[in-house]
Amino acid sequence: MNESYIYAIAALLPLTSIMLVLQVNPYSALVIRGILGAVAALLYAVLGAPDVALTEALVGTMLAITLYAVAVRSSMVMRLGVLVKEGEDGSRGELMTALRSIVNKRQMRLELVSYVDKEELHTALQDKDIHGTCLREGESYSIVMRLQRLYEMIQTELVSSSAILTYLENSDSQEKH
Amino acid sequence: MSLLLIAMILVLLIPLYDAWKNDNIWQKMLAFASISTKTAILILFISVLRDDWAIGIVGAIVLTVGNAALMLLANIIKRMNET
């Protein structure tokens, strides 16, 4: 084969793969993975393997990206349980912004899970439905974290004086998360 | 014809650079849409050039699947920003 453009197309594949490896944000990496899939399908088709190109486009690009996007979205999250009536006056906003900026630095996101009363909130924490709770106690807020890693992360970085942070020691620690 | 293909590959580098440098996720999605369409058009062009129907049908399918993947990914990223 004396078709010189094949070399140019082949050079695109390492270029995009280096781009993919250098990504920090998982969502950006997924988009770049789609680009890599498109370029790989082009290269395979040009090199005379249309079956491989088709598989790369269907499985490598579409299925893998969709499944990984769902996995990243549901795993890289900190679920914080709050009470519905405490969020109404908007005094919690500042603390939530501080927490959000802490978890966003690690490419995670903060999800507030609303509960009606304290009983439900504690049951959810015991059932490992949420990672922590945030309740108002007088003028300040009390944050209880169930996971040690998250507790250490917030403890070192949260500078707000209106929040008291505690770590919930788990009594039944056979199940590790 | 080879020169035309080289020109198309050079045009393909423009959205590639944008996807690399731009940190906004929607700009990256735009670059992804651009690249997946451009690569599919390149496959179709090469299939006509070589008179090979097997490559041609793969090009058509890649064009369709690229759009579907983009829509699925865009929906998930949009919902991430809502909560």
XYZ file of C-alpha atoms in Angstrom:
260
model
C 0.000 0.000 0.000
C 1.496 3.322 -1.013
C -1.234 5.508 0.446
C 0.561 8.086 2.571
C -2.565 9.347 4.387
C -2.715 6.085 6.360
C 0.321 7.233 8.355
C -1.407 10.516 9.188
C -4.525 8.676 10.402
C -2.424 6.181 12.379
C -0.650 9.077 14.121
C -3.988 10.340 15.450
C -4.490 7.270 17.645
C -1.481 7.749 20.004
C -2.232 11.472 20.046
C -5.778 10.989 21.352
C -4.723 8.236 23.758
C -2.139 10.560 25.356
C -4.865 13.200 25.636
C -7.088 10.643 27.368
C -4.423 9.628 29.878
C -3.725 13.263 30.813
C -7.332 14.035 31.809
C -8.092 14.671 35.495
C -11.874 15.031 35.549
C -13.620 11.656 35.010
C -16.366 13.165 32.849
C -13.836 14.882 30.582
C -11.993 11.584 30.335
C -15.226 9.900 29.200
C -15.746 12.469 26.440
C -12.138 12.033 25.295
C -12.690 8.256 25.377
C -15.508 8.821 22.872
C -13.124 10.778 20.663
C -10.542 7.980 20.954
C -13.225 5.458 19.936
C -14.166 7.502 16.868
C -10.520 7.841 15.794
C -9.876 4.127 16.427
C -12.917 3.172 14.321
C -11.587 5.379 11.512
C -8.153 3.761 11.672
C -9.514 0.198 11.742
C -11.779 0.906 8.773
C -8.934 2.445 6.796
C -6.618 -0.485 7.555
C -9.237 -2.828 6.094
C -10.986 -4.247 9.167
C -14.572 -2.987 9.004
C -15.780 -5.632 11.481
C -13.324 -4.439 14.138
C -14.277 -0.819 13.421
C -17.957 -1.637 13.878
C -17.303 -3.379 17.195
C -15.189 -0.465 18.404
C -17.941 2.014 17.550
C -20.771 -0.015 19.087
C -19.124 -1.515 22.174
C -16.029 0.613 22.763
C -17.665 3.957 22.245
C -21.375 3.729 22.919
C -21.780 0.974 25.510
C -18.582 1.605 27.481
C -19.134 5.355 27.745
C -22.757 5.041 28.826
C -22.032 2.399 31.458
C -19.012 4.275 32.804
C -20.937 7.559 32.928
C -23.639 5.912 35.041
C -21.000 4.275 37.277
C -19.039 7.498 37.818
C -22.211 9.474 38.462
C -23.453 7.088 41.147
C -20.123 6.369 42.863
C -18.277 9.691 43.061
C -20.796 11.388 45.330
C -21.081 12.378 48.987
C -24.657 11.898 50.192
C -25.472 14.203 53.092
C -28.760 13.766 54.933
C -30.579 16.966 55.937
C -33.972 17.904 57.347
C -36.506 19.525 55.034
C -37.587 22.270 57.427
C -34.021 23.455 58.156
C -33.310 24.264 54.539
C -36.249 26.625 54.152
C -34.731 29.772 55.672
C -31.552 29.487 53.601
C -29.057 29.807 56.490
C -27.467 26.496 55.526
C -26.363 27.764 52.121
C -22.956 29.073 53.163
C -21.935 25.822 54.858
C -23.152 23.776 51.888
C -21.118 25.953 49.506
C -17.997 25.341 51.621
C -18.627 21.580 51.704
C -19.351 21.523 47.991
C -16.066 23.235 47.174
C -14.186 20.690 49.320
C -15.679 17.661 47.577
C -15.522 19.285 44.130
C -11.745 19.531 44.510
C -11.680 15.731 44.469
C -13.969 15.495 41.425
C -16.871 14.415 43.611
C -20.240 16.073 44.017
C -22.421 16.788 47.029
C -25.914 15.373 47.049
C -28.370 16.570 49.708
C -30.889 13.931 50.706
C -33.906 15.451 52.458
C -35.715 13.738 55.321
C -38.847 14.774 57.222
C -37.786 14.054 60.817
C -34.693 13.129 62.848
C -35.733 9.496 63.335
C -35.741 8.858 59.602
C -32.385 10.611 59.283
C -30.726 8.412 61.913
C -32.242 5.258 60.469
C -30.869 6.184 57.046
C -27.416 6.762 58.556
C -27.506 3.419 60.343
C -28.679 1.665 57.172
C -25.736 3.193 55.252
C -28.125 4.958 52.942
C -26.248 8.243 53.388
C -22.616 9.102 54.217
C -23.379 11.720 56.859
C -25.934 14.027 58.409
C -26.125 17.773 58.935
C -28.404 19.042 61.711
C -28.886 22.449 63.324
C -28.118 22.711 67.039
C -28.881 26.188 68.287
C -26.849 28.658 66.269
C -24.371 26.163 64.839
C -24.598 23.062 62.707
C -23.584 19.562 63.705
C -22.163 17.371 60.946
C -21.833 13.629 61.615
C -19.790 11.590 59.143
C -19.941 7.818 58.865
C -16.870 7.323 56.658
C -13.450 7.997 58.131
C -11.867 9.169 54.892
C -14.585 11.755 54.293
C -14.378 12.834 57.944
C -10.627 13.459 57.714
C -11.030 15.276 54.426
C -13.645 17.689 55.798
C -11.867 18.098 59.148
C -8.661 19.324 57.587
C -10.267 21.668 55.087
C -13.480 23.055 56.595
C -12.654 26.398 58.206
C -16.232 27.451 59.030
C -16.783 28.125 62.740
C -20.531 27.494 62.571
C -20.132 23.728 62.152
C -19.129 21.023 64.637
C -17.797 17.882 62.983
C -17.980 14.423 64.571
C -17.070 10.970 63.364
C -19.576 8.207 63.956
C -17.719 5.146 65.218
C -19.349 2.158 63.626
C -20.252 -0.631 66.038
C -20.662 -3.359 63.434
C -17.600 -2.901 61.271
C -17.500 -6.320 59.646
C -18.746 -4.802 56.437
C -16.109 -2.521 55.013
C -16.893 0.131 52.397
C -7.215 12.519 -3.756
C -4.562 11.737 -1.164
C -3.975 15.474 -0.704
C -7.690 16.029 -0.080
C -7.626 13.338 2.609
C -4.578 14.904 4.267
C -6.458 18.220 4.326
C -9.451 16.497 5.972
C -7.169 14.993 8.632
C -5.662 18.420 9.321
C -9.186 19.834 9.762
C -9.829 16.977 12.201
C -7.000 18.309 14.377
C -8.888 21.565 15.103
C -11.673 20.080 17.318
C -9.070 17.686 18.763
C -7.058 20.663 20.020
C -10.231 22.263 21.354
C -11.161 19.097 23.286
C -7.688 19.041 24.797
C -7.409 22.703 25.805
C -10.976 23.666 26.718
C -11.970 22.697 30.259
C -15.688 23.311 29.864
C -17.441 19.947 29.585
C -19.970 21.209 26.998
C -17.192 22.519 24.770
C -15.630 19.048 24.994
C -18.967 17.503 24.004
C -19.138 19.848 21.003
C -15.624 18.772 20.007
C -16.661 15.111 20.408
C -19.694 15.653 18.136
C -17.502 17.364 15.566
C -14.826 14.644 15.620
C -17.234 11.694 15.495
C -19.008 13.204 12.473
C -15.724 14.050 10.756
C -14.282 10.561 11.225
C -17.500 8.989 9.857
C -17.359 11.256 6.797
C -13.691 10.288 6.345
C -14.632 6.576 6.443
C -17.366 7.171 3.851
C -14.947 9.124 1.644
C -12.340 6.359 1.788
C -14.990 3.734 1.032
C -15.965 5.612 -2.136
C -12.283 6.059 -3.010
C -11.581 2.334 -2.724
C -15.010 1.275 -4.034
C -15.437 -0.931 -0.944
C -19.006 -1.383 0.282
C -18.023 -3.098 3.525
C -16.205 0.034 4.712
C -19.076 2.183 3.460
C -21.718 0.484 5.573
C -19.427 0.703 8.626
C -19.100 4.434 7.978
C -22.866 4.854 7.912
C -23.270 2.881 11.149
C -20.463 4.821 12.873
C -22.186 8.060 11.864
C -25.450 6.899 13.459
C -23.920 5.375 16.583
C -21.779 8.456 17.219
C -24.925 10.565 17.398
C -26.670 8.104 19.722
C -23.679 7.917 22.079
C -23.479 11.696 22.164
C -27.143 12.026 23.116
C -26.860 9.420 25.900
C -23.731 11.029 27.343
C -25.215 14.533 27.104
C -28.302 13.430 29.032
C -26.227 11.950 31.869
C -23.959 15.019 32.114
C -26.993 17.329 32.095
C -28.528 15.424 35.018
C -25.238 15.616 36.920
C -25.489 19.410 36.948
C -29.115 19.408 38.107
C -28.653 17.748 41.498
